[in-house]
Coordinates of C-alpha atoms and ligand atoms in Angstrom, one line a residue:
X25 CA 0.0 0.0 0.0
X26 CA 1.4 2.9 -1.0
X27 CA 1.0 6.9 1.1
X28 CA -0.2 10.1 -1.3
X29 CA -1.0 13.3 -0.3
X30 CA -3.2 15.5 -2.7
X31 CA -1.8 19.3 -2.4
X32 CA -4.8 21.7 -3.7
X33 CA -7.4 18.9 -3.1
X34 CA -10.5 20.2 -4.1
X35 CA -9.5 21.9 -7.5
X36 CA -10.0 20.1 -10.7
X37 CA -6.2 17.9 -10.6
X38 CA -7.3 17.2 -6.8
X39 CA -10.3 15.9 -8.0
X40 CA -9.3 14.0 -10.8
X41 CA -6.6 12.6 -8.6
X42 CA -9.2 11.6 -5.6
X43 CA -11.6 9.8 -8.1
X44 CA -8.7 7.3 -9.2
X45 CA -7.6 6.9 -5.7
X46 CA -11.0 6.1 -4.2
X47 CA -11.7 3.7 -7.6
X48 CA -8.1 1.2 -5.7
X49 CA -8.5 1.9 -1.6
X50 CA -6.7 -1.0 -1.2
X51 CA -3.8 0.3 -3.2
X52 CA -3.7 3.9 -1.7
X53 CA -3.8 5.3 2.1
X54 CA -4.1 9.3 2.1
X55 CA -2.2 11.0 4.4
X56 CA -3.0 14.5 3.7
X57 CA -5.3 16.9 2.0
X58 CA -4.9 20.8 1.6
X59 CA -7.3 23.2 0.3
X60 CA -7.4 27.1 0.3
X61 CA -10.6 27.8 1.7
X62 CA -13.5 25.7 0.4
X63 CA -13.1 23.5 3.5
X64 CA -17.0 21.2 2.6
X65 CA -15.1 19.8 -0.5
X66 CA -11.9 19.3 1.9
X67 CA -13.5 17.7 4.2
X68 CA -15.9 15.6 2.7
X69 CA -13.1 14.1 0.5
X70 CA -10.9 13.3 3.8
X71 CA -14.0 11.9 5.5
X72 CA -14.3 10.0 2.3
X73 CA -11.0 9.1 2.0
X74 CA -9.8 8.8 5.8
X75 CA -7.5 10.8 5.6
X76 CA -4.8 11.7 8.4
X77 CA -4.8 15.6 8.1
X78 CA -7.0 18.2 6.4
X79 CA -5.2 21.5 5.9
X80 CA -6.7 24.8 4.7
X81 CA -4.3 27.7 3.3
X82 CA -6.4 30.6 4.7
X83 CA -6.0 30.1 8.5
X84 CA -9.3 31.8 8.8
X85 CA -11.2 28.6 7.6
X86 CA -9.4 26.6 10.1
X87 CA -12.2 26.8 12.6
X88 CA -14.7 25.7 10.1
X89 CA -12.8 22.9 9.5
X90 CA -12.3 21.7 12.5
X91 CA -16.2 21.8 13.0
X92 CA -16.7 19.8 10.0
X93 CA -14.4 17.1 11.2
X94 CA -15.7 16.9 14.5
X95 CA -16.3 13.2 15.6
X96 CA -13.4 12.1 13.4
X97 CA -9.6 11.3 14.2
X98 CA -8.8 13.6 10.9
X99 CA -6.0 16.4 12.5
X100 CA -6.8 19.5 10.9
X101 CA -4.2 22.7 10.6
X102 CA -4.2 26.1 9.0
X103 CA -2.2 28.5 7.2
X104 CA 0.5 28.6 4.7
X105 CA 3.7 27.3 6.1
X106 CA 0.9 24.2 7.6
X107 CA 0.3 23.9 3.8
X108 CA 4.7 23.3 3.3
X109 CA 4.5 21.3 6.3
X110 CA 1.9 18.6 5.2
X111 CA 3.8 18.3 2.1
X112 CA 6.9 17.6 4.4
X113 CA 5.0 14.5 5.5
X114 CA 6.9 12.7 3.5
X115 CA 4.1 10.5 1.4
X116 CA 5.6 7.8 -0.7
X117 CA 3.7 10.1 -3.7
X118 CA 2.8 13.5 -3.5
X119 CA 0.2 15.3 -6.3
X120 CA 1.0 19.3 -6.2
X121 CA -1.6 20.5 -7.5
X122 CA -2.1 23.8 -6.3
X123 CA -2.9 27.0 -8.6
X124 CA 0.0 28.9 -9.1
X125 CA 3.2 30.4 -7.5
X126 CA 1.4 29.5 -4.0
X127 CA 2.2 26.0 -4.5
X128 CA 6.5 26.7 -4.6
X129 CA 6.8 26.5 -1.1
X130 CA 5.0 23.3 -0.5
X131 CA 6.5 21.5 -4.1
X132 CA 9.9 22.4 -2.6
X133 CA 9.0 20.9 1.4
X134 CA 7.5 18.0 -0.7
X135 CA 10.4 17.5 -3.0
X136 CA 12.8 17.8 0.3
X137 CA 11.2 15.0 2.0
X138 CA 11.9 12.7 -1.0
X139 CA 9.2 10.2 -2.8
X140 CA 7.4 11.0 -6.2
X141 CA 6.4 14.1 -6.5
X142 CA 3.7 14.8 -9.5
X143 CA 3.8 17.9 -11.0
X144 CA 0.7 19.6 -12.3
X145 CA 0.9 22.9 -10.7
X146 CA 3.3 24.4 -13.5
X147 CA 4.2 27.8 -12.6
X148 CA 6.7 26.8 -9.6
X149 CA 8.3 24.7 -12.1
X150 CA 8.4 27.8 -14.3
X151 CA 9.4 30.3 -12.1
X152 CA 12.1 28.3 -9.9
X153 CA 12.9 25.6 -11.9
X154 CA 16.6 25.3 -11.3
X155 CA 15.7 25.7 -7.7
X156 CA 13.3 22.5 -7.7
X157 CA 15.5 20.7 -9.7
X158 CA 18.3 20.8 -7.8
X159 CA 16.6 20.3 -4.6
X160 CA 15.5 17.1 -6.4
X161 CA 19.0 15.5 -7.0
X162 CA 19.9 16.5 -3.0
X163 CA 16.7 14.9 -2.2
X164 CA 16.7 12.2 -4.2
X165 CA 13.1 12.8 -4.8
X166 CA 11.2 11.4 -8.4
X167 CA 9.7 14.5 -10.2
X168 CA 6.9 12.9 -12.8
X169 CA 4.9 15.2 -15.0
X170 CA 0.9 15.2 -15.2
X171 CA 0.5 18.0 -17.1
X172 CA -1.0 16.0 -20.1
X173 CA 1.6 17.0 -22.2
X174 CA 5.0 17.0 -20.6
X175 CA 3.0 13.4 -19.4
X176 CA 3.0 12.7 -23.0
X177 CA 6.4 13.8 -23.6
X178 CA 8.0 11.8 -21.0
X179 CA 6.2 8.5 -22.1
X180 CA 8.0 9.0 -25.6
X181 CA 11.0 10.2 -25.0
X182 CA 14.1 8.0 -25.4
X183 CA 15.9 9.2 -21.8
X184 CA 18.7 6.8 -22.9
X185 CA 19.2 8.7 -26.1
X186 CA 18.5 12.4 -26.1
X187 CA 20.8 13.2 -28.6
X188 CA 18.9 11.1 -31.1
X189 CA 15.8 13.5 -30.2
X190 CA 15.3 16.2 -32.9
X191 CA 12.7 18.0 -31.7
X192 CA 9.6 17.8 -29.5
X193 CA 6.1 19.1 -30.1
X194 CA 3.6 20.5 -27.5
X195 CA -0.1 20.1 -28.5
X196 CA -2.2 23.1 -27.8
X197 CA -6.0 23.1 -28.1
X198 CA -5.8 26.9 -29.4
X199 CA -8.6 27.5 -26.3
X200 CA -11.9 29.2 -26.8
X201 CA -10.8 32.0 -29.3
X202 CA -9.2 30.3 -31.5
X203 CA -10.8 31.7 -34.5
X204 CA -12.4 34.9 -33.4
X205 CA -10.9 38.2 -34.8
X206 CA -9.1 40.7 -32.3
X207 CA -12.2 42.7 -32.5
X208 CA -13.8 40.1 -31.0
X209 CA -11.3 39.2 -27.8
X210 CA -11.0 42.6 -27.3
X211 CA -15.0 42.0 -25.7
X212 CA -14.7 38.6 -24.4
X213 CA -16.2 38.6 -20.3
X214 CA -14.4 35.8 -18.0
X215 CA -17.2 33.5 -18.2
X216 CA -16.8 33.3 -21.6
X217 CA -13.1 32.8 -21.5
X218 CA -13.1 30.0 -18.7
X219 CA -15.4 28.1 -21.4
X220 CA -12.6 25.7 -22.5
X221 CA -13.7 23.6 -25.7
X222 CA -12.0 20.2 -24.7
X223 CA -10.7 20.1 -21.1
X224 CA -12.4 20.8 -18.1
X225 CA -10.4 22.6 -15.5
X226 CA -10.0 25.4 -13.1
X227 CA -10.4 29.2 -14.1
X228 CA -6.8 30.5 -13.9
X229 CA -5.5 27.8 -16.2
X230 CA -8.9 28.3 -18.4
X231 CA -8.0 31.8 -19.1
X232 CA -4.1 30.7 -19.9
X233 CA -5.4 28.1 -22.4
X234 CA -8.0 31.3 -23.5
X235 CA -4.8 33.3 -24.0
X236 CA -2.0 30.5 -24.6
X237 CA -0.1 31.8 -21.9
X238 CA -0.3 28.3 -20.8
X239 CA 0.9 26.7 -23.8
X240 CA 4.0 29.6 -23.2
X241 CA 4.4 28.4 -19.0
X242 CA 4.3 24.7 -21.1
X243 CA 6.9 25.2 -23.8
X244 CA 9.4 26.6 -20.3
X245 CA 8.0 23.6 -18.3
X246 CA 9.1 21.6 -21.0
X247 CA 12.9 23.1 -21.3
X248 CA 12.7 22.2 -17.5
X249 CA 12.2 18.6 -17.5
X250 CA 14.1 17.6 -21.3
X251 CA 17.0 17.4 -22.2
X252 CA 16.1 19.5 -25.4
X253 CA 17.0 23.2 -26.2
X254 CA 14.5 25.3 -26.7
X255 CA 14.6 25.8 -30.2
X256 CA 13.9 22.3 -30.6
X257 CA 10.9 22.6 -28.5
X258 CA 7.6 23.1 -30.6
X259 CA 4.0 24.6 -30.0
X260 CA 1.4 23.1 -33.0
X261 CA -2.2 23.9 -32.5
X262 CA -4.3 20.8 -32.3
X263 CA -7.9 21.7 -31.9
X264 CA -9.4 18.3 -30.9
X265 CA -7.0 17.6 -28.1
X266 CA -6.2 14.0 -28.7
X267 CA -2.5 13.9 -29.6
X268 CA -1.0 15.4 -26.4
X269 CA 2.5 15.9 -27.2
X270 CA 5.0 14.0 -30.0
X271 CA 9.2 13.1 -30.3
X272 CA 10.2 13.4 -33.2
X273 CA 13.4 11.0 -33.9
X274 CA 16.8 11.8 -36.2
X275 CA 15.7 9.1 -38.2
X276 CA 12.1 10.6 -39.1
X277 CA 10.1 8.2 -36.8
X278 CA 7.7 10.6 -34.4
X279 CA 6.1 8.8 -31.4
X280 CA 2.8 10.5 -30.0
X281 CA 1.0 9.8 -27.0
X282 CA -2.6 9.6 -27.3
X283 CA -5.7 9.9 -25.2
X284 CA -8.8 11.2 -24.1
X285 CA -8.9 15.6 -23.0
X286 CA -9.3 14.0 -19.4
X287 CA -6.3 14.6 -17.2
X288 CA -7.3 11.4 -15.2
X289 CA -5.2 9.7 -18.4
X290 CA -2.0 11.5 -17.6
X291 CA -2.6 11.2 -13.5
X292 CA -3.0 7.4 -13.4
X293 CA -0.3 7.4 -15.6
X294 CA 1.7 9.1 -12.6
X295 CA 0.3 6.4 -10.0
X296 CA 0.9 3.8 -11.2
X297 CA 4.0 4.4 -13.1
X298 CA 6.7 2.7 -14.2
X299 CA 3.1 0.2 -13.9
X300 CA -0.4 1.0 -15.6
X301 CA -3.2 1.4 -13.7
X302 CA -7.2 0.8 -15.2
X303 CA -8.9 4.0 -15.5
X304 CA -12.9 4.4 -16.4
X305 CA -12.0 6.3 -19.7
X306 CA -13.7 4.3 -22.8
X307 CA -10.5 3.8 -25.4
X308 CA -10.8 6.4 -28.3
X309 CA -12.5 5.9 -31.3
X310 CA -10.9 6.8 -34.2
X311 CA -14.0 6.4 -36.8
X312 CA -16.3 9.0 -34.7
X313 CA -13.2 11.4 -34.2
X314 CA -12.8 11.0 -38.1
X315 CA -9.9 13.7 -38.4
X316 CA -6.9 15.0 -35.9
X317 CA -6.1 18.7 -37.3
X318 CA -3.0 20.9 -36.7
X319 CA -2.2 24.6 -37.6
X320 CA 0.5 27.0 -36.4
X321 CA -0.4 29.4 -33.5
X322 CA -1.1 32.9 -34.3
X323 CA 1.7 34.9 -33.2
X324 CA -0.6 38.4 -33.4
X325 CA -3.9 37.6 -31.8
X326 CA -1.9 35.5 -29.0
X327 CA 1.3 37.1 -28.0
X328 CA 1.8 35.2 -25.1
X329 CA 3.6 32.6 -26.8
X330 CA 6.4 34.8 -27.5
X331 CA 6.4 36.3 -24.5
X332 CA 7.1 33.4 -22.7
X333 CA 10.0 32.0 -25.4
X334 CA 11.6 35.4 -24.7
X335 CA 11.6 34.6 -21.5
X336 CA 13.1 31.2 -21.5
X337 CA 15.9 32.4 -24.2
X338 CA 16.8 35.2 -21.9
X339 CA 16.4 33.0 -18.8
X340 CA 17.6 34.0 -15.2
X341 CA 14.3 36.2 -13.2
X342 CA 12.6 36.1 -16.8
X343 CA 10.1 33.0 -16.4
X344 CA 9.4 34.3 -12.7
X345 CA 8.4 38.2 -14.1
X346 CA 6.5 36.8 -16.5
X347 CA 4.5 34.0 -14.5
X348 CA 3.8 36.6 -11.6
X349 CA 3.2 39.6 -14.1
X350 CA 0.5 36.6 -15.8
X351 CA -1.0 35.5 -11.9
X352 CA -2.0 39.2 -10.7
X353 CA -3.5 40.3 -14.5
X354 CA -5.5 36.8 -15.1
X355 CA -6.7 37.1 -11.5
X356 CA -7.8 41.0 -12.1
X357 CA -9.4 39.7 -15.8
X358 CA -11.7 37.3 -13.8
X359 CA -12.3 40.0 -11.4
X360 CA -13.3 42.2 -14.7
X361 CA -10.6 44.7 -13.6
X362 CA -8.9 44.3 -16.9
X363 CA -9.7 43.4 -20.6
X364 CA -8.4 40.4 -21.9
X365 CA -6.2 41.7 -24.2
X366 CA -4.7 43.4 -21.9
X367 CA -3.5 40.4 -19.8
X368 CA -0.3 40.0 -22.2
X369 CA -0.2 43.6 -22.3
X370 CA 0.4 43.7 -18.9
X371 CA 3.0 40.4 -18.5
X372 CA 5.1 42.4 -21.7
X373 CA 4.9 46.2 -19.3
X374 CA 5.8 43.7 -16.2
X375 CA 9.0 42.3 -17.9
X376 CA 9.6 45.6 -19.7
X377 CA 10.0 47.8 -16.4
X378 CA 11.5 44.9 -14.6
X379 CA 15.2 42.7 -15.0
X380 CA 16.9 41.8 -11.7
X381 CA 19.4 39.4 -11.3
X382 CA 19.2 35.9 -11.8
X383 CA 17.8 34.4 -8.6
X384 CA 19.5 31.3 -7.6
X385 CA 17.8 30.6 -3.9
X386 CA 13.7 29.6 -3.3
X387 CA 14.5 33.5 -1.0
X388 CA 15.3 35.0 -4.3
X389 CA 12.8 33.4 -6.5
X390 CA 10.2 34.4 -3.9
X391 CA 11.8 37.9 -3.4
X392 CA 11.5 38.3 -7.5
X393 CA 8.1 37.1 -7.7
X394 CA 6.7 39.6 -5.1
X395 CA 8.3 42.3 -6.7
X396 CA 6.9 41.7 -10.2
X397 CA 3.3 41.0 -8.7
X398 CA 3.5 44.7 -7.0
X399 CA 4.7 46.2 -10.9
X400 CA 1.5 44.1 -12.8
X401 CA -0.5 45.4 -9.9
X402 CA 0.0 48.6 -10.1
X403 CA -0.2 48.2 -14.1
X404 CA -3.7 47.1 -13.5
X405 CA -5.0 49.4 -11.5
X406 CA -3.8 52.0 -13.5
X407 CA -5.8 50.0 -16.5
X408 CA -8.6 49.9 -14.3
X409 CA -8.8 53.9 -13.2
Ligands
NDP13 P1 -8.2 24.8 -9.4 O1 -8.4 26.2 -9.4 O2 -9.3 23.9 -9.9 O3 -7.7 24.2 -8.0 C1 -6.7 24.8 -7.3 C2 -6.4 24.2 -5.9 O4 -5.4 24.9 -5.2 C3 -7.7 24.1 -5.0 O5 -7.6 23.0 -4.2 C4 -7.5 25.4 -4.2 O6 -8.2 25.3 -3.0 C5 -6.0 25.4 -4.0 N1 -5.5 26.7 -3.7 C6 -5.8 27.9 -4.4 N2 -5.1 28.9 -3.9 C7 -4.3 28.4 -2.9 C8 -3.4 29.0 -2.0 N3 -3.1 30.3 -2.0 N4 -2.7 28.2 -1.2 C9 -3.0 26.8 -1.2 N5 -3.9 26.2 -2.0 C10 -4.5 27.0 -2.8 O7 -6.9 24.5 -10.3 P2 -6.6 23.3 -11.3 O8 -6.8 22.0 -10.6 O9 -7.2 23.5 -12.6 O10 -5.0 23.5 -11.5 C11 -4.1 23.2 -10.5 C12 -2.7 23.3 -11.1 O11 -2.5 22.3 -12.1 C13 -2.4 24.6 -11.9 O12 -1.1 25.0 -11.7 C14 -2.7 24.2 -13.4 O13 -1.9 25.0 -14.3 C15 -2.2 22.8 -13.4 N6 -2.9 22.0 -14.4 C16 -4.2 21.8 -14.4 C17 -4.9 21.1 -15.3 C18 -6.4 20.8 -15.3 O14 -6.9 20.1 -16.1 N7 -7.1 21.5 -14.5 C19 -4.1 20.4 -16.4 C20 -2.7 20.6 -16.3 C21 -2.1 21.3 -15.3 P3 -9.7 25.9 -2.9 O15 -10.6 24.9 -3.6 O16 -10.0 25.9 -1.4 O17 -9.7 27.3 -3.5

């Protein structure tokens, strides 16, 4: 039987992640849950689940929880650094799946007690990649990817042989505007922008896919875990979803990984690994999906992309400014405090006004990251007035 810990719970990874455990009991005991603050969801899944601890990030839910876990022998703590210390548990396999930078701290207590760690929450990975990494080989810790298509990636990728990798491709659904005019995203409201054609999943990364951000916090995700340089690292637009991410090989052979737009594919993959694991996805069906289509991204109606391969050429704070820079305006977009064209605008003002040094510590990484979320912050609110 083997320990996990779910880190962000009761979002969309947590949940996908909970429904495959609870499918094996047997094979699974949880010892912790975290949560920000919707503590029914957090603690009806560690009531479900028996869970050893429920945390919530926002201490001022802590009470609540502990009310809603009365009659149980479920510990319940609060608070952020309670978040980093759950993950210092030490579970023999750890999900992060936390949304955004506020998942660092606890990715790098879980990766310092060792075990799997599955990464879905991407923009630690982006912003203090080095920093993880390295913590990683001291630690000894496995990092496996669940975003579906560095998931992809690492199940066709020749580890022994990197050097007979030419390139790699990252699949990108193109989101919900893929073929409206500027006019037309210039008006787009949040609801309309979380409204993701293929995947279901939480609003931040809804309006990243709406914007390809994400595809751009991907392609540096991606120079993160492969041994690839970035040039070699390719975005191709697949509107259906299906092929999640491709090698390509010196000799012209390409190996793809496909599956269903259901990131309980790329999870089990993750739980079971280096086994499989059943899931309850039906297998695809090539005669009703009767075509796979790909098209280039459109560098004008979604700058993102080269935002965020500026960033990774120019490296050092780069991917941090811009992650942050992206947090503070997609959160002000769904909070209709800004347009959503002016989300890149924003992340391209951040890095613009912004170059520090190269952080090298989780301090500095931290220190850059506050510093750029005060500069987008202040951009917005000067949007907004
Ligand atoms: P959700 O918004 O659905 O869930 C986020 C989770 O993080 C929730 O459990 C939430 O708790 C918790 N949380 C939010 N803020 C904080 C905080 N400040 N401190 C601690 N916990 C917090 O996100 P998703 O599940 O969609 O995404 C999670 C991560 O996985 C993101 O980094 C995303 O990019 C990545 N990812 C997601 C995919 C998907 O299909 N959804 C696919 C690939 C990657 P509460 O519910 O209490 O607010």
């Amino acid at each position: 039987m083997r320990t996990v810990s779910i880190l962000g719970a009761t979002g969309s990874v947590g949940a996908s992640t909970l429904d495959l455990i609870e499918c094996e009991p047997e094979r699974f005991r949880v010892r912790a849950l975290t949560a920000n603050c919707d503590v029914a969801g957090l603690a009806a899944a560690a009531i479900r689940t028996r869970a050893e601890l429920a945390v919530v990030a926002d201490e001022t839910c802590l009470p609540a929880l502990r009310e809603a876990l009365r009659g149980t022998d479920i510990g319940a703590t609060g608070g952020p650094k309670a978040v980093s210390e759950a993950a210092a548990l030490g579970a023999d396999w750890t999900m992060a799946a936390i949304v955004g930078c506020a998942g660092l701290e606890p990715v790098m207590a879980a990766v310092a007690a060792g075990g799997t760690v599955v990464l879905a929450n991407k923009e630690p990975l982006v912003s203090a990649g080095e920093v993880i990494l390295a913590a990683a080989r001291a630690s000894g810790a496995t990092l496996l990817p669940a975003d579906s298509e560095h998931n992809a990636i690492f199940q066709c990728f020749d580890f022994q042989r990197p050097d007979r990798v030419r390139r790699i491709v990252l699949t990108a659904s193109g989101g919900p505007f893929r073929t409206r005019s500027l006019a037309d995203m210039a008006r787009v409201t949040p609801e309309q922008a979380v409204a993701h054609p293929t995947w279901a999943m939480g609003a931040k990364i809804s309006v990243d896919s709406a914007t390809i951000m994400n595809k751009g916090l991907e392609l540096i995700e991606a120079a993160r875990l492969f041994p690839v340089a970035p040039e070699r690292i390719e975005i191709v637009v697949h509107p259906q979803s299906i092929v999640h991410g491709m090698v390509d090989y010196v000799d012209g052979s390409m190996l793809a990984q496909l599956g269903p737009s259901d990131m309980r594919t790329p999870i089990a993959h993750c739980l079971a690994w280096p086994d499989r694991m059943p899931t309850p996805m039906e297998p695809l069906d090539f005669v009703k999906l009767g075509r796979l289509d790909f098209e280039a991204p459109d560098p004008v109606r979604f700058p993102a992309l080269r935002l965020a391969r500026e960033a990774l050429d120019a490296g050092g704070a780069r991917p941090a400014i811009l992650n942050a820079a992206n947090e503070i305006a997609v959160a002000a977009f769904l909070d209709r405090r800004v347009q959503f064209l002016e989300i890149a605008a924003v992340v391209a003002d951040t890095l613009e006004r912004y170059d520090p040094p190269s952080p090298t510590t989780l301090e500095a990484v931290l220190a850059v990251d506050g510093e750029a979320r005060a500069i987008a912050a202040a951009l917005c609110k000067d949007l907004t007035a």
